[in-house]
Each structure stands twice: as structure tokens, then as C-alpha cells.
CSV table of C-alpha atoms and ligand atoms in Angstrom, one decimal:
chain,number,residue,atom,x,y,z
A,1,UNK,CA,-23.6,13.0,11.9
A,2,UNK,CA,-24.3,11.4,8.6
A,3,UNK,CA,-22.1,10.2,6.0
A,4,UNK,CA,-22.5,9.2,2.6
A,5,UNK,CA,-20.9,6.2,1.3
A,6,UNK,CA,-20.8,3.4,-1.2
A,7,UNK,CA,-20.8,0.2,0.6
A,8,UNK,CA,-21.3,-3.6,-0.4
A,9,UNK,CA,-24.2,-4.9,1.6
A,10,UNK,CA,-23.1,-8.2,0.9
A,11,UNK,CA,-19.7,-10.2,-0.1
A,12,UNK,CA,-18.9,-9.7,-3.6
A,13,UNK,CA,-21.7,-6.9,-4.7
A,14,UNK,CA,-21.8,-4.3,-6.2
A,15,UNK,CA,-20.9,-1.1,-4.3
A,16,UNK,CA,-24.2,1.1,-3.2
A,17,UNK,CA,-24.8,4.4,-2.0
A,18,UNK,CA,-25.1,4.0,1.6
A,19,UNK,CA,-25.7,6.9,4.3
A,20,UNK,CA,-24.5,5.6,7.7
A,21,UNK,CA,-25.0,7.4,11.4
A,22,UNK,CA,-21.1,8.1,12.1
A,23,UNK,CA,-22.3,9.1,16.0
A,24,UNK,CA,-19.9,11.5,18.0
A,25,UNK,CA,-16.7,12.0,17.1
A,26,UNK,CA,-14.3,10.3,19.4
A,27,UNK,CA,-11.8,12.0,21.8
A,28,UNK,CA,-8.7,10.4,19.8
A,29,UNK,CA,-10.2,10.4,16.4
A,30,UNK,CA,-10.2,13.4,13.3
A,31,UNK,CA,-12.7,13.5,10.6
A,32,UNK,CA,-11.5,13.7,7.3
A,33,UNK,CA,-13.1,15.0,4.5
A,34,UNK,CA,-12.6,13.0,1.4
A,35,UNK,CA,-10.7,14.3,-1.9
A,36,UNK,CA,-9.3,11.2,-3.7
A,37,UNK,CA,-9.1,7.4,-2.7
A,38,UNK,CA,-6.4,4.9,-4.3
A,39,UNK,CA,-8.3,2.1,-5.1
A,40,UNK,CA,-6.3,-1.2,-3.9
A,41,UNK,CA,-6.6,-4.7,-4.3
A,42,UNK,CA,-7.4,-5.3,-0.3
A,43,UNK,CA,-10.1,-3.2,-1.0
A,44,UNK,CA,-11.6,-6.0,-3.5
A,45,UNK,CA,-10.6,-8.8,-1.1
A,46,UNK,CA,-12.4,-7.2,1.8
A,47,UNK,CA,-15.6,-6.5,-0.5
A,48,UNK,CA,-15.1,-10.4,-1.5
A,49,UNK,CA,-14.7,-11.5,1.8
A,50,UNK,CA,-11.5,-13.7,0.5
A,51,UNK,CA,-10.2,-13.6,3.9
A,52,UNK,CA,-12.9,-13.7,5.8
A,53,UNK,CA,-12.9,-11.2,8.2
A,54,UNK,CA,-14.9,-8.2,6.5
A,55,UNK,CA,-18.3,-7.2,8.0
A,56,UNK,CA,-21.0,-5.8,5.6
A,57,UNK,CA,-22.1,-3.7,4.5
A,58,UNK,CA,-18.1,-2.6,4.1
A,59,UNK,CA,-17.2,0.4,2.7
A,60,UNK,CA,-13.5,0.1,1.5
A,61,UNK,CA,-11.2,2.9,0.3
A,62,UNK,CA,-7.9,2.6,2.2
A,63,UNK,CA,-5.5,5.5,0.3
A,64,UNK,CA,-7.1,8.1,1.3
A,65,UNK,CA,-6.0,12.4,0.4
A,66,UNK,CA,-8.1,14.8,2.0
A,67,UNK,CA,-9.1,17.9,4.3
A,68,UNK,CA,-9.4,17.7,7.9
A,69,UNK,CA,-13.0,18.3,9.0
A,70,UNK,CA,-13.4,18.0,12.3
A,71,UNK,CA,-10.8,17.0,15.6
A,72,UNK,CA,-11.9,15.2,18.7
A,73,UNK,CA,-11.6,16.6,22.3
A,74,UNK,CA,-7.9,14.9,22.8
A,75,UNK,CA,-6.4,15.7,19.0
A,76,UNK,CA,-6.8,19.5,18.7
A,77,UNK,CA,-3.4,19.0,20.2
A,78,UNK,CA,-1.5,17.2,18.2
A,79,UNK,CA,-0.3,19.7,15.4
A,80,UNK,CA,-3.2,18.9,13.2
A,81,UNK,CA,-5.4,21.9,12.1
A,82,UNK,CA,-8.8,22.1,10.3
A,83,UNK,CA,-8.5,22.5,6.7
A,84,UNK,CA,-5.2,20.8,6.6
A,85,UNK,CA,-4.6,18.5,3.9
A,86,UNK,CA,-3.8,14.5,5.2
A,87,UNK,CA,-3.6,11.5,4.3
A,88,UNK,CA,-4.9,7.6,5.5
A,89,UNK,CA,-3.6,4.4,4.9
A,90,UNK,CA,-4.7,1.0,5.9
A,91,UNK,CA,-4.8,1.3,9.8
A,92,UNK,CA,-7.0,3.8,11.6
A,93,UNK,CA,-6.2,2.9,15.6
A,94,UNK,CA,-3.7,1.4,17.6
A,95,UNK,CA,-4.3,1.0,21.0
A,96,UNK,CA,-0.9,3.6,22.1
A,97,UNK,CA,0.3,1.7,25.2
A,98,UNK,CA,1.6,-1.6,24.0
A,99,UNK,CA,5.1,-2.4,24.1
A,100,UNK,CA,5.2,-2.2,19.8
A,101,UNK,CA,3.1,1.3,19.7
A,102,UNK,CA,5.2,2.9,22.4
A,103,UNK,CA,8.4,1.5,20.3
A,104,UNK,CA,7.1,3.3,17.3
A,105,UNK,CA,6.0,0.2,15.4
A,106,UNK,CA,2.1,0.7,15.8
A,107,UNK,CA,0.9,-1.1,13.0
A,108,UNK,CA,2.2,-4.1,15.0
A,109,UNK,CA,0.1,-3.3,18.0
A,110,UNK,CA,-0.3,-6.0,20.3
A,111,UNK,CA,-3.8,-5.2,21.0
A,112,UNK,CA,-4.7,-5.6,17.4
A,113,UNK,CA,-4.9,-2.6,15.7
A,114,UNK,CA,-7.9,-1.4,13.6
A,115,UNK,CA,-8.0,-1.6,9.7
A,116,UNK,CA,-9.2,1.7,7.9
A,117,UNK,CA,-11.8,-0.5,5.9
A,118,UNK,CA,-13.3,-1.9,9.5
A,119,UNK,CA,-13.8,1.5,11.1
A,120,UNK,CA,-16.1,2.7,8.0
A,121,UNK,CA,-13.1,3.4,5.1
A,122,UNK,CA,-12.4,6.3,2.2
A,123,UNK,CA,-15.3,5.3,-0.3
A,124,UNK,CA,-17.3,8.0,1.7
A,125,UNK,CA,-17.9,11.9,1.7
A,126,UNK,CA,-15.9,11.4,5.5
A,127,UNK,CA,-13.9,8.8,7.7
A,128,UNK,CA,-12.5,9.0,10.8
A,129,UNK,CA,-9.1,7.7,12.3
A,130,UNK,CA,-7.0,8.4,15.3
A,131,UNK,CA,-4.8,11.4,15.5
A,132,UNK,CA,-1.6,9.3,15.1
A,133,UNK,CA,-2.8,7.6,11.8
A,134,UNK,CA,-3.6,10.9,10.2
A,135,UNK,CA,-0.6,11.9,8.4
A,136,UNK,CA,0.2,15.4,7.4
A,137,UNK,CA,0.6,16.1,3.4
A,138,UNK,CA,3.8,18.3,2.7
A,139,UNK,CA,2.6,21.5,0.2
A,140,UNK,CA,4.5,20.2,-2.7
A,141,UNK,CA,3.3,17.0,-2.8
A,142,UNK,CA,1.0,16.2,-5.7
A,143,UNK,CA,-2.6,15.5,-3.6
A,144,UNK,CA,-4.4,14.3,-6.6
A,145,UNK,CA,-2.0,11.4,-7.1
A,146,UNK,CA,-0.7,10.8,-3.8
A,147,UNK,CA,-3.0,8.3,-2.3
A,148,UNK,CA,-1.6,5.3,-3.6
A,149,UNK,CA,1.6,6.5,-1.6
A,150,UNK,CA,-0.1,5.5,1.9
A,151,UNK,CA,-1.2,2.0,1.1
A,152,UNK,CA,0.8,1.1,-1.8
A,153,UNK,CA,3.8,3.0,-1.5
A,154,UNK,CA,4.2,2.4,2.0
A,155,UNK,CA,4.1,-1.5,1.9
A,156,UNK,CA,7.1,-1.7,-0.8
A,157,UNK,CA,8.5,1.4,1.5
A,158,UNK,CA,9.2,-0.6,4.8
A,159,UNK,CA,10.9,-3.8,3.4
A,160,UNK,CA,13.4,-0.7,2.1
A,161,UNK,CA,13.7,0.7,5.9
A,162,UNK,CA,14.4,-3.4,7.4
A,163,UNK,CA,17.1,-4.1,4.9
A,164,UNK,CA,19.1,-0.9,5.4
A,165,UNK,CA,18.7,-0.4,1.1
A,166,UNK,CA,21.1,2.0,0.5
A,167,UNK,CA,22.4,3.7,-2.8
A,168,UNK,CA,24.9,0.7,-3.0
A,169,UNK,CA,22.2,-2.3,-2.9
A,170,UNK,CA,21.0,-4.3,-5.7
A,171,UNK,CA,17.2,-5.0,-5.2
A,172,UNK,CA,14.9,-7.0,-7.5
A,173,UNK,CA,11.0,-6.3,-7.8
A,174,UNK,CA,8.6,-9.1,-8.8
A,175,UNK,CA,5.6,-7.7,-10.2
A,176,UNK,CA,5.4,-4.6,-11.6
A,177,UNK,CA,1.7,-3.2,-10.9
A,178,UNK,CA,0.2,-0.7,-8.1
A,179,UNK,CA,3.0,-1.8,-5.5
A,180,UNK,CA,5.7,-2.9,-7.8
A,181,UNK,CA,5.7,0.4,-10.1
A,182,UNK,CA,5.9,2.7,-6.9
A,183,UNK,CA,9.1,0.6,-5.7
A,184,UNK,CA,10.9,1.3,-8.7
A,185,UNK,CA,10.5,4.9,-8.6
A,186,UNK,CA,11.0,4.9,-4.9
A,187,UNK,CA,14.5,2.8,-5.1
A,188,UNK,CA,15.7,5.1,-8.4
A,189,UNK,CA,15.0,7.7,-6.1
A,190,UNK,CA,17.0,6.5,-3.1
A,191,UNK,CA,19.9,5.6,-5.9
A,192,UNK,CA,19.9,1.6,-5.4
A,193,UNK,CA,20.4,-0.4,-8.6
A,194,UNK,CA,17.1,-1.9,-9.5
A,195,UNK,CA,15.9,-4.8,-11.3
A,196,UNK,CA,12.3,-5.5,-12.4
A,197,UNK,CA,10.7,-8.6,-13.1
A,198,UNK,CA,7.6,-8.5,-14.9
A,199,UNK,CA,5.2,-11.2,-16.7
A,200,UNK,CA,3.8,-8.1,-19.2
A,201,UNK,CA,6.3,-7.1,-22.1
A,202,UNK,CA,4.0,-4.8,-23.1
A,203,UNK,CA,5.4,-2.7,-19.8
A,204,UNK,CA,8.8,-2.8,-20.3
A,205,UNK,CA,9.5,0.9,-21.5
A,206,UNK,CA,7.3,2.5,-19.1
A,207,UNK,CA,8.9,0.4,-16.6
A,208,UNK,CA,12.4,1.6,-17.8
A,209,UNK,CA,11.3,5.2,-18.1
A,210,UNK,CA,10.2,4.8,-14.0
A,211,UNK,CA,14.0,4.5,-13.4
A,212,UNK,CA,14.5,0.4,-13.6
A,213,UNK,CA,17.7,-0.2,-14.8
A,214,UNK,CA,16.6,-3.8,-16.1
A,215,UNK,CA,13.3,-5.6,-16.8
A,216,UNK,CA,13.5,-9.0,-16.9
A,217,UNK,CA,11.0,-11.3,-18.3
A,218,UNK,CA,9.9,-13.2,-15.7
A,219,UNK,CA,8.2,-16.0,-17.6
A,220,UNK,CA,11.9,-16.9,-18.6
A,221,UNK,CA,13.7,-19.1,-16.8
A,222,UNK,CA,17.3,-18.8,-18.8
A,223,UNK,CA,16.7,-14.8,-17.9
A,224,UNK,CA,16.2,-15.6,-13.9
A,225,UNK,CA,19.0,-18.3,-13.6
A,226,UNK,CA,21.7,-15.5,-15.4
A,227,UNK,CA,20.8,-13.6,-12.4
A,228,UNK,CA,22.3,-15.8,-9.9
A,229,UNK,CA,23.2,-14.5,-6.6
A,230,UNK,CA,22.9,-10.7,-7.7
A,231,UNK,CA,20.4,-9.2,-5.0
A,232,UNK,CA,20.9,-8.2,-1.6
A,233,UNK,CA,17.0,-8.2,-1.8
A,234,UNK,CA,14.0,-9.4,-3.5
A,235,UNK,CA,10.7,-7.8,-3.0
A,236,UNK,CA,7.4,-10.0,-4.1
A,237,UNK,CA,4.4,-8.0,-5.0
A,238,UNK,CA,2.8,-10.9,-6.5
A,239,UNK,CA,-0.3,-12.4,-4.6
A,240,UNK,CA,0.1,-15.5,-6.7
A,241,UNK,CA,1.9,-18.6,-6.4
A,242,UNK,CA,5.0,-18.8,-8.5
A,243,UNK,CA,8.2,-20.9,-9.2
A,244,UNK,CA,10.2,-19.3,-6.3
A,245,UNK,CA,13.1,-21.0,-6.8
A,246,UNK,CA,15.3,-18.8,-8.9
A,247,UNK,CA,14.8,-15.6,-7.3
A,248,UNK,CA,16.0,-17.5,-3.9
A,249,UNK,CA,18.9,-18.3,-6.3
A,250,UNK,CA,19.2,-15.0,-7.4
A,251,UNK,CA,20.2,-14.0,-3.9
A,252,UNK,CA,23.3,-12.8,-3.0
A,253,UNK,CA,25.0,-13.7,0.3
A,254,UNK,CA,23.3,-12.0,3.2
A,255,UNK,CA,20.5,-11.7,0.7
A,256,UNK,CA,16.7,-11.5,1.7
A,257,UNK,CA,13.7,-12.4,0.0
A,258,UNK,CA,10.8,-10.5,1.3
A,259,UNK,CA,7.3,-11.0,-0.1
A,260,UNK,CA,4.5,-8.6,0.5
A,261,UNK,CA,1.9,-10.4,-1.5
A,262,UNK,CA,-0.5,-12.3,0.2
A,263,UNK,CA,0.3,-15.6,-1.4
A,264,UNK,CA,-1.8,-17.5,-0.3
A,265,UNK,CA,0.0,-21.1,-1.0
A,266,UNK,CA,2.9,-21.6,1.4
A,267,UNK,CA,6.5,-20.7,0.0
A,268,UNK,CA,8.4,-24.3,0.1
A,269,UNK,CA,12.5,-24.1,0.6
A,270,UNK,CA,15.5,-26.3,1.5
A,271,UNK,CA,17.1,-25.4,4.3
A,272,UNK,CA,20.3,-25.5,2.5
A,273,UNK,CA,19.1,-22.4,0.1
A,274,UNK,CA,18.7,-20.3,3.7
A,275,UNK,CA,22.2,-21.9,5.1
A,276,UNK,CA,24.9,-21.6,1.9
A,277,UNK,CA,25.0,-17.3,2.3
A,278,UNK,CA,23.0,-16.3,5.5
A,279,UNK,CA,19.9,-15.9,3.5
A,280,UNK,CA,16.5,-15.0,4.9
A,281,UNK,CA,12.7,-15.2,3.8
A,282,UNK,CA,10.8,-12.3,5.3
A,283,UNK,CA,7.4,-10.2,5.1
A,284,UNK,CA,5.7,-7.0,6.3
A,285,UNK,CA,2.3,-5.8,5.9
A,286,UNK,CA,2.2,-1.8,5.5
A,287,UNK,CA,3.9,0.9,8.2
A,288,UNK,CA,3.7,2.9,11.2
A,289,UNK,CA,2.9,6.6,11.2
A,290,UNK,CA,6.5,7.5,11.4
A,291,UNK,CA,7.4,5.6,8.6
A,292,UNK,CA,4.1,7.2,6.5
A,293,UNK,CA,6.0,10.4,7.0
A,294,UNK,CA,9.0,9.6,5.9
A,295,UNK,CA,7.7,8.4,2.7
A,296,UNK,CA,5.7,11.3,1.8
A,297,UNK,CA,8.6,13.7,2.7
A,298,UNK,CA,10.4,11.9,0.7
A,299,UNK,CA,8.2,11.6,-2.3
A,300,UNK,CA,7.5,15.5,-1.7
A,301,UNK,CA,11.5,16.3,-1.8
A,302,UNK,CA,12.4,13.6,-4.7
A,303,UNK,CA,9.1,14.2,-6.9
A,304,UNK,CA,8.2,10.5,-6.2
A,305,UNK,CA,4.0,10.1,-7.8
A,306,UNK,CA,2.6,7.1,-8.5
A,307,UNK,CA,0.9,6.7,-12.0
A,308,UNK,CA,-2.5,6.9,-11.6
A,309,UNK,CA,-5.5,7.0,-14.0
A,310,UNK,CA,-8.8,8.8,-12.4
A,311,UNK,CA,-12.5,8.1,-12.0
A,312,UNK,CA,-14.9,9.7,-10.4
A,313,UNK,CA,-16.6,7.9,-7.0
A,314,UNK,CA,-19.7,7.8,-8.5
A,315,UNK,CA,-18.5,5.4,-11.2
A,316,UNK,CA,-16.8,3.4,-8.2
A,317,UNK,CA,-18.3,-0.1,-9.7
A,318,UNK,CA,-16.5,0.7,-13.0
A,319,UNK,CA,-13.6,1.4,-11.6
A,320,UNK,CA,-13.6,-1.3,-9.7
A,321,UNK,CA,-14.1,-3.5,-13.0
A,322,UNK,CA,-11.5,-1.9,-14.6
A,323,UNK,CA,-8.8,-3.0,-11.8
A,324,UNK,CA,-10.9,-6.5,-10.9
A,325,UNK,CA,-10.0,-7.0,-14.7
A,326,UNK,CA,-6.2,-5.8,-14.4
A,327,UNK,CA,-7.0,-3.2,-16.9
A,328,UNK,CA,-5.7,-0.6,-14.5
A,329,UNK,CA,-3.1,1.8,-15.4
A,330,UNK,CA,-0.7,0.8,-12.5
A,331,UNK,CA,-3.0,2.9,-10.2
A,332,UNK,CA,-6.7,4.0,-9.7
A,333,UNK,CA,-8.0,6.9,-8.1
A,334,UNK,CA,-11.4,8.2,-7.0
A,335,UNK,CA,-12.2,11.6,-7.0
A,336,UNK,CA,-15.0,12.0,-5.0
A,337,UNK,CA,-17.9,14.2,-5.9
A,338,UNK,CA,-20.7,13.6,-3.8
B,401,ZN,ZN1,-4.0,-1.4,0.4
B,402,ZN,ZN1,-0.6,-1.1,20.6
């Protein structure tokens, strides 16, 4: 079986179209046939190499909306049919038997689990992942703009589930693009009170009209230290290195700061800003399959779509421009039209 792609045959190119041998479908694994793909800023890491893992040529494309194609031996029994519509995220296997996949947590797996973008990702006509990882769309979700929900939406979703955010909690957003945008309207949904803090003035009534009931300039710092310990959590979206200081401040007792940003310059703190109020510094990557579903049922029930602007696949290297440059219109999406 052949699939058409567009890959990077080398860090940092240019994407190509690229027909790979996908071989036989694997007893676990279901093919998916490719409608839209988010387009996410891993994706331009793992093209880059930045963190030096990718293997090339590397075909990204990690928020993935399509049709199930085709189901190996072992998952035509696991509630999925052909035709149905499904979604991937970042993670594609999980080895089942450790002690974090048997506990429901399988994008901890102990065995290392496999990234969507390693196992041949959603730039493509097709991709594959394991049964598990393949996660039902509800009908009334919107499939065109949903993509962004299983990378995206997901990693901004699960700091939500850890803290036990409720309708009463005050959370704080830093960085209101792809990730950040999606936790607004997630949290407005869920009722919390929700504060963003964004570099961009330009964004500040779109931001309102997601459901924030603040912006705050985060470029100043009379703004941030008014905000003094307000927030029983602060989510970082930001993957660059700022002036942490008064959003620990901005903590309330019991309050966490969780980053999902790969920052790649180590956070520095005194002890004494984790002692006074039981604070915490904390950080998760994306989810589990349980919690995939639980996001999309309840985007689905609460009208929850990120803002996406589309291009088609086969201008995948503009649209990769357009978001390399931060152009992007909170999200991108590929439709594909091989
Ligand atoms: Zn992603
Ligand atoms: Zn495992």
C-alpha cells in the first residue's frame, strides 16, 4: 500500500510530495483517511529538527480529522467502523501493558510511546495509529475545524483535569495563540473566571469575544503585579523565556503554575515563592485517549471550535510560512486534496 505525502527530506526544507510503501496494516493499527490536519508548532520543530529526535524524510501533521479506511485484524473489535469519522493527536501507540497505560494515562507509557509524526504523520492522503489512539468524532461536532482540538486543545485540556478547575476557579492564560485561544473558550465553557495575558493588543476584542473576562497586557508590569495572588492556576503556552516572576506572584494560596510550553531555558524560583501558600510549578505534555474524548464530547455538547483559517495541502509550504511567520489566524488547517 502506497501513500502520498509531503515530507521534508532534510531538517528545515521545504515539504515535498513524497509516496512512501506503508506495508501491511498492523493487527492493532486503523488507517485513516485524511480530511483536514491542524497545523502545529511541533510540527515545525520536528521538520527543524530543534529537538533532535526527528528522522527524515518526516512527514508531520499531528491534528488530524478524517474517515476510517481500513482496521487491522485485532481492531475490528473495538467499536470503530469503516467510514466513521475520527480524529489523531500527537501519539499513535502505547505499548497497553504498562503500569501508566493499564491506569489510563497512556501518553505516559513506560515503554515510550510513539509520536504520530514518527509513525509517518497527517500531511498524507493516509496514516495509521493504534485502535486506542483513534478517537471517535461525535456528529455535531464541526469536522472541518476540529483538528486543532486533538493537539492543541487537548494540551491546555489536561492541566484543567489535574487542577480540579471548576466553575469557581480563577485561571490565568499566558499566550493567547493556537493553545492559548482554545483555553479560553474551553474554561468560559466550563464557567471558570478567566484571565488572559497577551503580548498583542491588537487581540484584545477577539480575545474578549472568546469569553475572557480580562486581557491583560502582558508587556506591563504595573498590570501583572495588580494581579497579586488571584489565580488558583496559571497556564503558560509560551515556548519562550519570560520574566516569570509575577505570574508566580500572581498565585493564590494552593495556587499552581503549569507551563506547557516548551521553554526551553530553565524556570528559576526561590524556594520561598513555592513555601509562603503551598504553591507548585507543574507541566504536561498532551493526553490520554480518555481524556481526547472527553474533550471532544465536550466541545460537541458546549459548541467549543477553535478559530481556524484554511489552506489547502497542496500549498502546505505556504501555510507553513504563514504560521513560521506568526501570521496565523490563531489556527491553521489543511484540507487535503490529493
Ligand atoms: Zn501539536
Ligand atoms: Zn505503556
Amino acid at each position: 500500500m502506497k501513500i502520498k505525502s509531503y515530507a521534508a527530506l532534510a531538517a528545515g526544507q521545504a515539504l515535498e510530495l513524497y509516496e512512501y510503501e506503508a506495508g501491511a496494516l498492523g493487527a492493532e493499527e486503523v488507517e485513516v483517511e485524511v480530511e483536514y490536519c491542524g497545523v502545529c508548532h511541533s510540527d515545525l520543530s520536528m521538520i527543524d529538527n530543534e529537538w533532535g529526535i526527528s528522522q527524515f524524510p518526516t512527514i508531520a501533521g499531528h491534528e488530524v480529522i478524517g474517515r476510517v479506511a481500513a482496521l487491522g485484524e485485532a481492531a475490528q473489535t473495538k467499536g470503530l467502523k469503516i467510514g466513521q469519522r475520527v480524529g489523531i493527536g500527537w501519539t499513535a501507540k502505547s505499548c497497553q501493558h504498562c503500569d501508566a497505560c493499564i491506569n489510563g494515562e497512556q501518553v505516559n507509557c513506560q515503554q515510550g510511546s510513539t509520536p504520530t509524526i514518527l509513525n509517518h504523520g497527517g500531511f498524507a492522503e493516509k496514516l495509521r495509529a493504534d485502535w486506542q489512539w483513534v478517537i471517535p468524532l461525535p456528529e455535531s461536532l464541526d469536522a472541518a475545524s476540529a483538528g486543532p482540538l486533538l493537539c492543541g486543545g487537548i494540551t491546555v485540556f489536561k492541566p484543567l483535569l489535574m487542577s480540579n478547575i471548576t466553575a469557581t476557579s480563577r485561571v490565568g492564560v499566558i499566550g493567547i495563540g493556537g493553545l492559548g485561544h482554545i483555553a479560553i473558550k474551553i474554561l468560559r465553557a466550563m464557567g471558570a473566571e478567566v484571565v488572559a495575558f497577551s503580548s498583542t493588543p491588537a487581540k484584545k476584542q477577539s480575545i474578549l469575544d472568546m469569553g475572557a473576562d480580562e486581557v491583560v497586557n502582558s508587556r506591563d508590569p504595573e498590570a501583572l503585579k495588580a494581579l497579586a495572588g488571584r489565580f488558583d492556576l496559571i497556564i503558560s503556552t509560551v515556548a519562550v523565556d519570560l520574566d516569570w516572576q509575577p505570574y508566580f506572584n500572581a498565585l493564590a494560596p494552593q495556587g499552581k503554575f503549569h507551563t506547557v510550553g516548551a521553554v526551553m531555558k530553565p524556570f528559576q524560583v526561590s524556594a520561598f515563592d513555592l513555601i509562603m501558600g503551598d504553591k507548585a510549578i507543574t507541566g504536561s505534555s498532551t493526553g490520554s485517549p480518555g481524556q481526547l474524548r472527553s474533550l471532544l464530547k465536550l466541545a460537541s455538547r458546549r459548541d467549543i471550535a477553535p478559530k481556524v483559517e484554511f489552506f489547502p495541502m497542496s500549498k502546505i509550504n505556504d501555510a507553513l510560512d504563514h504560521v513560521r511567520a506568526g501570521k496565523a489566524d490563531f489556527r491553521v488547517v489543511l484540507k487535503a486534496d490529493f
